[in-house]
Amino acid sequence: MAAQKPTLPKGTRDFGPQQMAKRNYIFDAIRSTFKKFGYQPLETPSMENLSVLTGKYGDEGDQLLFKILNNGDFLKGTSTEDLHSGSKSMLPKISKKGLRYDLTVPFARYVVMNQGQLTFPFKRYQIQPVWRGDRPQHGRYQEFYQCDADVVGTESRISEAEIVLMIKEVFEKLRFQDYEIKINHRAILAGMTEAVGAPGRESEFCVAIDKLDKVGEEQVLKELGERGFSTDAVEKVKPLLDVTGTNEEKIAFLKEFLGNSEAGQTGLSELSEVWEYLAAFGTEVPQLVFDPTLARGLSYYTGCILEVKPTSVKMGSISGGGRYDNLTEVFGGNRMPGVGFSFGVDRIYDVLEELNLFPEDQTVGVKVMITNFDPTSEKHSLGLLHQLRQAGVASEIYPEPAKMKKQFNYADKKNIPFVLLVGEQEIANNKYGLKNMKTGEQKDVALDELLQQLQA
């Protein structure tokens, strides 16, 4: 029987050494920024009880959860009647766990379970993979990393302003400038439903207009009609989908449009606070844009919401988040205001790759390779190798005697910038040939000079 050709599950990817070097470049930029702003590291299990996950992401989100079959005979305790009743009836009997959909809900669960030991406001960052049953396509995967930063225990809009600053700093570190940070407020969306004569229907409204970028205005208006919004309400929505101008002009328009909505005015006031705090920080963020149509489909947001998209590459959101002032209550905890956001590393990777923004030396792991020509030079080289590593220089030796061309080809393919030639003559002179693989230049160096140059 022929061996079966191995394949990867759709929506997943392997990452070889070069790809991992680039991913770590992104992770390092994000992690160092999170730490700089006072966030502490946290990890939670890859799987959670389905009771923790379901009902937190809206109906569409629940459909995308990866469920895990119970251990052993997962059909034990089920009947033919359960099977005929459909998946909703069968699921609770065959699956009690699921893979993480995001990092925010597990974080809220952690806070509730450990609130007696935590110092509030509690600021944490978390860098782990999540899983979603989306249809795989360019920029959309079923397994991908998120890098979250959240703070719970404060209602201060300083937190939202710092999120904007962290986004700006990370992308500055990655030399990426072509993006837009869209910001809105859930209360503004609630105010919109009141203003168009459909109060209390914010969830349906958000689900529809959240698709504006994907399907266009005409399709959004059609969906609102299909969801039972009156013709008059749909007509009143139109000017809201076409608001233009500066951030100040858009806020002024909405203040008038939502004049009779207390929720809408509250949202606009809190949004204005974010800009006031950014001004107090003394930092301009020209990429920050007020977008009253930004909805973000996750149902747990209650305040400011943010989403980051590239402007020069066709790609979905690469970062996003918002305020969720009552998420911990669903786990039986006290009301605890929180706000957070997440970077989508896989999409950021694709954007940097497409724009050729990764530094050339990012894939360099080993800095110098020592040649291996015979048993005598090999033994001498091992001592050199040890001294190089003791000095903090990433280095390796070609593992067996071989022709020079073969060793140079190996170093070249691994993108090793320097090769140290060690033979009988070099050992006798106590000087070694150091070849720059990029320029082809070669010079003789003593050990102290070698260490000095490679440590620089």
Coordinates of C-alpha atoms in Angstrom, one line a residue:
M1 CA 0.0 0.0 0.0
A2 CA 1.5 3.4 -1.1
A3 CA 2.2 5.9 1.7
Q4 CA -0.4 8.6 1.9
K5 CA 0.9 12.1 0.9
P6 CA 0.8 14.3 4.0
T7 CA -1.3 17.5 3.8
L8 CA -2.1 20.4 6.1
P9 CA -5.7 21.2 7.3
K10 CA -7.2 24.1 5.3
G11 CA -6.7 27.4 7.0
T12 CA -3.4 26.5 8.7
R13 CA 0.2 27.0 7.8
D14 CA 3.7 25.7 8.5
F15 CA 6.4 28.3 9.4
G16 CA 10.0 27.4 8.6
P17 CA 13.0 29.1 10.2
Q18 CA 13.0 32.1 7.9
Q19 CA 9.3 32.7 8.4
M20 CA 9.7 32.2 12.2
A21 CA 12.5 34.8 12.3
K22 CA 10.1 37.3 10.6
R23 CA 7.2 36.4 13.0
N24 CA 9.5 36.8 16.0
Y25 CA 10.4 40.2 14.7
I26 CA 6.7 41.1 14.9
F27 CA 6.2 39.4 18.3
D28 CA 9.2 41.3 19.7
A29 CA 7.9 44.7 18.6
I30 CA 4.5 43.9 20.1
R31 CA 5.7 42.4 23.3
S32 CA 8.2 45.2 24.1
T33 CA 5.5 47.8 23.5
F34 CA 3.0 46.0 25.8
K35 CA 5.7 45.8 28.6
K36 CA 6.6 49.4 28.1
F37 CA 3.0 50.4 28.8
G38 CA 2.9 48.4 32.0
Y39 CA 1.1 45.2 30.8
Q40 CA 2.0 41.8 32.4
P41 CA 2.1 38.4 30.6
L42 CA -0.6 35.8 30.9
E43 CA -1.4 32.5 29.3
T44 CA -4.7 30.4 29.4
P45 CA -5.4 26.9 28.1
S46 CA -6.0 26.3 24.3
M47 CA -9.4 24.8 25.2
E48 CA -12.2 26.2 27.4
N49 CA -15.5 24.7 28.5
L50 CA -18.2 25.5 25.9
S51 CA -20.2 27.1 28.6
V52 CA -17.4 29.7 28.9
L53 CA -17.3 30.4 25.1
T54 CA -20.9 30.2 23.8
G55 CA -23.1 33.2 23.9
K56 CA -20.2 35.7 24.0
Y57 CA -19.6 36.3 20.3
G58 CA -23.1 36.6 18.9
D59 CA -24.9 33.9 16.9
E60 CA -22.4 34.1 14.0
G61 CA -19.5 33.7 16.3
D62 CA -21.0 30.7 18.1
Q63 CA -21.2 29.0 14.7
L64 CA -17.5 29.4 14.1
L65 CA -16.4 27.8 17.4
F66 CA -14.3 24.6 17.0
K67 CA -16.0 22.0 19.3
I68 CA -14.0 19.2 20.8
L69 CA -15.6 15.7 21.1
N70 CA -15.8 14.2 24.6
N71 CA -13.0 11.7 25.5
G72 CA -13.6 8.0 24.8
D73 CA -17.0 6.9 23.4
F74 CA -18.4 10.4 22.8
L75 CA -21.7 8.9 21.6
K76 CA -22.3 7.2 24.9
G77 CA -25.5 8.5 26.4
T78 CA -27.0 9.6 23.1
S79 CA -30.0 8.1 21.2
T80 CA -31.4 7.9 17.7
E81 CA -33.9 10.5 18.8
D82 CA -31.0 12.9 19.7
L83 CA -29.5 12.4 16.3
H84 CA -32.8 13.2 14.5
S85 CA -33.3 16.3 16.7
G86 CA -30.4 18.0 15.1
S87 CA -27.0 19.4 16.1
K88 CA -28.3 21.8 18.7
S89 CA -29.8 18.9 20.6
M90 CA -26.9 16.6 20.1
L91 CA -24.0 18.9 20.8
P92 CA -24.3 19.2 24.6
K93 CA -24.2 15.4 24.9
I94 CA -21.1 14.9 22.7
S95 CA -19.0 18.0 23.3
K96 CA -18.3 20.0 26.5
K97 CA -15.1 21.8 25.4
G98 CA -14.0 24.0 22.5
L99 CA -10.9 25.7 21.2
R100 CA -10.4 29.4 22.1
Y101 CA -12.1 31.8 19.6
D102 CA -10.3 34.8 21.0
L103 CA -8.2 35.7 24.1
T104 CA -10.6 38.2 25.7
V105 CA -13.3 35.8 26.9
P106 CA -10.8 33.4 28.5
F107 CA -9.1 36.5 30.1
A108 CA -12.5 37.6 31.6
R109 CA -12.9 34.0 32.9
Y110 CA -9.4 34.2 34.5
V111 CA -10.1 37.5 36.1
V112 CA -13.4 36.2 37.7
M113 CA -11.6 33.1 39.0
N114 CA -8.6 35.0 40.4
Q115 CA -10.0 38.4 41.4
G116 CA -9.1 37.9 45.0
Q117 CA -5.4 37.7 44.1
L118 CA -5.2 40.4 41.4
T119 CA -4.3 44.1 41.8
F120 CA -6.7 46.3 40.0
P121 CA -6.7 48.0 37.6
F122 CA -5.2 44.8 36.1
K123 CA -3.2 45.1 32.9
R124 CA -2.3 42.0 31.0
Y125 CA -1.0 41.0 27.6
Q126 CA -1.4 37.6 26.0
I127 CA 0.2 36.2 22.9
Q128 CA -1.3 32.8 21.9
P129 CA -3.1 31.1 19.0
V130 CA -6.9 31.1 18.5
W131 CA -9.1 29.0 16.3
R132 CA -12.2 30.0 14.1
G133 CA -14.1 28.0 11.6
D134 CA -14.1 30.7 9.0
R135 CA -13.9 29.8 5.3
P136 CA -10.1 29.9 4.5
Q137 CA -9.1 32.7 2.1
H138 CA -6.3 35.2 1.6
G139 CA -5.6 36.8 5.0
R140 CA -8.1 34.6 6.8
Y141 CA -7.0 31.5 8.6
Q142 CA -8.6 28.9 10.9
E143 CA -5.6 29.0 13.2
F144 CA -3.8 32.2 13.9
Y145 CA -2.1 34.1 16.6
Q146 CA -3.5 37.0 18.5
C147 CA -1.6 39.5 20.7
D148 CA -4.0 41.0 23.2
A149 CA -3.6 43.8 25.7
D150 CA -6.4 44.4 28.2
V151 CA -7.0 46.5 31.3
V152 CA -9.8 45.8 33.7
G153 CA -10.9 47.8 36.7
T154 CA -11.0 51.3 35.3
E155 CA -13.5 53.4 33.3
S156 CA -10.8 56.0 32.4
R157 CA -10.6 56.9 28.7
I158 CA -6.8 57.1 29.3
S159 CA -6.9 53.4 28.5
E160 CA -8.4 53.9 25.1
A161 CA -5.9 56.7 24.3
E162 CA -3.0 54.4 25.3
I163 CA -4.3 51.6 23.0
V164 CA -4.1 54.1 20.1
L165 CA -0.6 55.0 21.2
M166 CA 0.5 51.3 21.4
I167 CA -0.9 50.7 17.9
K168 CA 1.1 53.6 16.7
E169 CA 4.3 52.6 18.4
V170 CA 4.2 49.0 17.2
F171 CA 3.7 50.0 13.6
E172 CA 6.5 52.6 13.9
K173 CA 8.8 49.8 15.2
L174 CA 7.7 47.7 12.2
R175 CA 8.3 50.7 9.8
F176 CA 4.7 50.4 8.6
Q177 CA 2.8 53.6 8.0
D178 CA 0.0 52.8 5.6
Y179 CA -2.9 52.1 7.9
E180 CA -6.0 53.7 9.4
I181 CA -7.3 53.4 13.0
K182 CA -11.1 53.6 12.8
I183 CA -12.8 54.4 16.1
N184 CA -16.5 54.5 17.1
H185 CA -18.7 54.0 20.2
R186 CA -21.4 51.4 20.8
A187 CA -23.6 54.1 22.4
I188 CA -23.4 56.1 19.1
L189 CA -24.7 53.0 17.3
A190 CA -27.5 52.7 19.9
G191 CA -28.3 56.4 19.3
M192 CA -28.5 55.8 15.6
T193 CA -31.2 53.1 16.0
E194 CA -33.1 55.6 18.2
A195 CA -32.7 58.4 15.7
V196 CA -34.0 56.3 12.8
G197 CA -37.0 55.1 14.8
A198 CA -35.8 51.5 15.6
P199 CA -34.8 51.7 19.3
G200 CA -33.6 48.6 21.0
R201 CA -32.5 47.0 17.7
E202 CA -28.8 47.8 18.0
S203 CA -27.6 44.2 17.6
E204 CA -29.4 43.7 14.3
F205 CA -28.3 47.1 13.1
C206 CA -24.7 46.4 14.0
V207 CA -24.6 43.0 12.3
A208 CA -25.9 44.6 9.0
I209 CA -23.6 47.7 8.9
D210 CA -20.6 45.7 10.0
K211 CA -20.6 44.3 6.5
L212 CA -20.5 47.7 4.8
D213 CA -16.9 47.4 3.6
K214 CA -17.5 43.9 2.3
V215 CA -20.9 44.2 0.5
G216 CA -21.4 47.9 0.0
E217 CA -24.1 50.4 1.1
E218 CA -26.9 49.1 -1.2
Q219 CA -26.6 45.5 0.2
V220 CA -26.5 46.8 3.8
L221 CA -29.7 48.8 3.3
K222 CA -31.4 45.8 1.7
E223 CA -30.4 43.6 4.7
L224 CA -31.8 46.1 7.1
G225 CA -35.1 45.9 5.2
E226 CA -35.0 42.1 5.3
R227 CA -34.4 42.3 9.1
G228 CA -37.7 44.2 9.5
F229 CA -36.5 47.8 9.6
S230 CA -39.2 50.0 8.2
T231 CA -38.7 51.8 4.8
D232 CA -38.7 55.1 6.7
A233 CA -35.9 53.8 9.1
V234 CA -33.8 52.6 6.1
E235 CA -34.1 55.9 4.4
K236 CA -33.0 57.7 7.6
V237 CA -29.9 55.4 7.8
K238 CA -28.6 56.5 4.4
P239 CA -27.0 59.8 5.5
L240 CA -25.3 58.0 8.4
L241 CA -23.5 55.7 5.9
D242 CA -22.2 58.7 4.0
V243 CA -20.8 60.9 6.7
T244 CA -17.6 62.6 5.5
G245 CA -15.2 65.4 6.7
T246 CA -12.7 65.7 9.5
N247 CA -13.2 64.0 12.8
E248 CA -14.5 67.2 14.3
E249 CA -16.9 67.7 11.4
K250 CA -18.3 64.2 11.7
I251 CA -18.7 64.5 15.5
A252 CA -20.5 67.9 15.0
F253 CA -22.9 66.3 12.4
L254 CA -23.7 63.4 14.7
K255 CA -24.3 65.7 17.7
E256 CA -27.0 67.3 15.7
F257 CA -28.4 64.1 14.2
L258 CA -28.5 62.4 17.6
G259 CA -29.7 65.5 19.4
N260 CA -32.5 63.6 21.2
S261 CA -30.6 60.5 22.0
E262 CA -29.0 60.5 25.5
A263 CA -27.0 57.3 24.6
G264 CA -25.7 58.9 21.4
Q265 CA -24.6 62.1 23.1
T266 CA -22.8 60.0 25.8
G267 CA -20.9 58.1 23.2
L268 CA -19.8 61.2 21.4
S269 CA -18.7 62.8 24.6
E270 CA -16.6 59.7 25.6
L271 CA -15.1 59.6 22.1
S272 CA -14.1 63.2 22.3
E273 CA -12.3 62.4 25.6
V274 CA -10.0 60.0 23.8
W275 CA -8.8 62.9 21.5
E276 CA -8.4 65.2 24.5
Y277 CA -6.2 62.6 26.3
L278 CA -4.1 62.1 23.1
A279 CA -3.6 65.8 23.0
A280 CA -2.5 65.8 26.6
F281 CA 0.0 63.0 25.8
G282 CA 1.4 65.5 23.2
T283 CA 1.2 62.9 20.4
E284 CA -0.5 63.4 17.1
V285 CA -2.1 60.3 15.5
P286 CA -3.2 61.3 12.0
Q287 CA -4.2 57.7 11.3
L288 CA -7.0 57.9 13.9
V289 CA -10.3 58.4 12.1
F290 CA -13.9 58.6 13.5
D291 CA -16.1 56.2 11.5
P292 CA -19.7 56.2 12.7
T293 CA -20.4 53.0 10.6
L294 CA -17.8 50.9 12.4
A295 CA -19.8 48.3 14.3
R296 CA -17.5 45.3 15.1
G297 CA -19.7 42.3 15.3
L298 CA -18.6 41.0 18.7
S299 CA -21.5 41.4 21.0
Y300 CA -19.7 42.1 24.3
Y301 CA -18.5 45.6 23.4
T302 CA -20.3 48.4 25.3
G303 CA -18.2 51.5 24.7
C304 CA -15.4 52.7 22.4
I305 CA -14.6 50.3 19.5
L306 CA -11.5 50.3 17.3
E307 CA -10.4 48.6 14.1
V308 CA -7.1 49.0 12.2
K309 CA -6.9 48.3 8.4
P310 CA -4.0 48.8 5.9
T311 CA -4.6 51.4 3.3
S312 CA -2.1 50.3 0.6
V313 CA -2.8 46.5 0.8
K314 CA -6.0 44.7 0.2
M315 CA -6.5 43.1 3.6
G316 CA -9.0 42.9 6.4
S317 CA -8.5 44.3 9.9
I318 CA -5.0 43.7 11.4
S319 CA -5.9 45.0 14.8
G320 CA -9.1 45.8 16.8
G321 CA -10.8 46.0 20.1
G322 CA -13.0 48.0 22.4
R323 CA -14.5 48.5 25.8
Y324 CA -16.6 45.8 27.5
D325 CA -17.9 47.1 30.8
N326 CA -19.9 44.1 31.8
L327 CA -18.1 41.0 30.4
T328 CA -17.1 39.6 33.8
E329 CA -20.7 39.6 35.0
V330 CA -21.6 36.7 32.7
F331 CA -19.2 34.6 34.8
G332 CA -20.8 35.6 38.1
G333 CA -18.1 38.2 38.9
N334 CA -18.7 41.8 40.0
R335 CA -19.3 44.4 37.3
M336 CA -15.8 45.2 36.1
P337 CA -15.1 47.8 33.4
G338 CA -12.5 46.7 30.9
V339 CA -11.0 47.7 27.6
G340 CA -8.6 45.9 25.3
F341 CA -7.4 45.2 21.8
S342 CA -5.6 42.6 19.7
F343 CA -3.0 42.5 16.9
G344 CA -3.6 39.9 14.2
V345 CA 0.0 38.7 13.7
D346 CA -0.7 36.5 10.6
R347 CA -2.2 39.4 8.7
I348 CA 0.5 41.8 9.8
Y349 CA 3.0 39.3 8.6
D350 CA 1.3 39.1 5.1
V351 CA 1.2 42.9 4.9
L352 CA 4.9 43.4 5.8
E353 CA 5.8 40.7 3.3
E354 CA 3.7 42.2 0.5
L355 CA 5.2 45.7 1.2
N356 CA 8.8 44.2 1.6
L357 CA 9.2 45.8 5.0
F358 CA 11.0 43.1 6.8
P359 CA 14.7 44.0 7.5
E360 CA 17.2 42.1 5.3
D361 CA 19.1 40.8 8.3
Q362 CA 16.0 39.6 10.1
T363 CA 16.5 36.0 8.9
V364 CA 20.1 35.9 10.1
G365 CA 20.3 33.5 13.0
V366 CA 23.9 32.3 13.1
K367 CA 26.4 35.1 12.7
V368 CA 29.5 33.0 11.9
M369 CA 30.2 29.4 10.7
I370 CA 33.6 27.8 11.4
T371 CA 34.9 25.5 8.6
N372 CA 35.8 21.9 9.2
F373 CA 38.6 20.4 7.0
D374 CA 40.1 17.6 9.0
P375 CA 40.1 16.0 12.6
T376 CA 42.9 18.3 13.8
S377 CA 41.4 21.6 12.8
E378 CA 38.0 20.3 14.0
K379 CA 39.2 19.8 17.5
H380 CA 40.9 23.3 17.5
S381 CA 37.7 24.8 16.1
L382 CA 35.6 23.4 18.9
G383 CA 37.6 25.5 21.4
L384 CA 37.1 28.6 19.2
L385 CA 33.4 27.8 18.9
H386 CA 33.0 27.6 22.7
Q387 CA 34.7 31.0 23.1
L388 CA 32.5 32.6 20.5
R389 CA 29.4 31.4 22.2
Q390 CA 30.7 32.4 25.6
A391 CA 31.1 35.9 24.1
G392 CA 27.4 35.8 23.0
V393 CA 28.1 35.3 19.3
A394 CA 25.6 33.0 17.6
S395 CA 27.9 30.5 15.9
E396 CA 28.2 26.9 14.6
I397 CA 30.7 24.6 13.0
Y398 CA 30.2 22.6 9.9
P399 CA 29.6 19.2 11.5
E400 CA 32.0 17.0 9.5
P401 CA 35.1 17.5 7.2
A402 CA 34.0 18.5 3.7
K403 CA 35.2 20.4 0.7
M404 CA 35.3 24.2 1.0
K405 CA 32.7 24.8 -1.7
K406 CA 30.2 22.6 0.0
Q407 CA 30.7 24.4 3.3
F408 CA 30.4 27.9 1.7
N409 CA 27.2 26.8 -0.1
Y410 CA 25.8 25.7 3.3
A411 CA 26.6 29.0 4.9
D412 CA 25.2 30.9 1.9
K413 CA 21.9 29.1 1.9
K414 CA 21.5 29.6 5.7
N415 CA 22.2 33.3 5.2
I416 CA 25.2 33.2 7.6
P417 CA 27.1 36.5 7.1
F418 CA 30.6 35.3 8.1
V419 CA 32.7 32.1 7.6
L420 CA 35.8 31.5 9.7
L421 CA 38.4 29.5 7.9
V422 CA 40.5 27.3 10.3
G423 CA 43.2 25.1 8.8
E424 CA 46.7 24.0 9.7
Q425 CA 48.3 27.3 8.6
E426 CA 45.7 29.4 10.5
I427 CA 46.2 27.3 13.6
A428 CA 50.1 27.7 13.4
N429 CA 49.8 31.5 12.9
N430 CA 47.1 31.9 15.5
K431 CA 45.2 33.9 13.0
Y432 CA 42.1 32.9 11.1
G433 CA 40.6 33.8 7.8
L434 CA 37.3 35.7 8.3
K435 CA 35.2 35.8 5.1
N436 CA 32.3 38.3 4.6
M437 CA 29.8 36.2 2.6
K438 CA 28.0 39.2 1.2
T439 CA 31.0 41.2 -0.1
G440 CA 33.4 38.3 -0.6
E441 CA 36.1 40.2 1.4
Q442 CA 38.5 38.0 3.4
K443 CA 41.0 39.0 6.1
D444 CA 43.2 37.4 8.7
V445 CA 42.2 38.1 12.3
A446 CA 43.4 37.1 15.7
L447 CA 40.9 35.8 18.3
D448 CA 40.5 39.1 20.2
E449 CA 39.9 41.0 16.9
L450 CA 37.5 38.3 15.8
L451 CA 35.4 38.6 19.0
Q452 CA 35.5 42.4 18.8
Q453 CA 34.2 42.5 15.2
L454 CA 31.5 39.9 15.7
Q455 CA 30.2 41.4 18.9
A456 CA 29.9 44.8 17.3

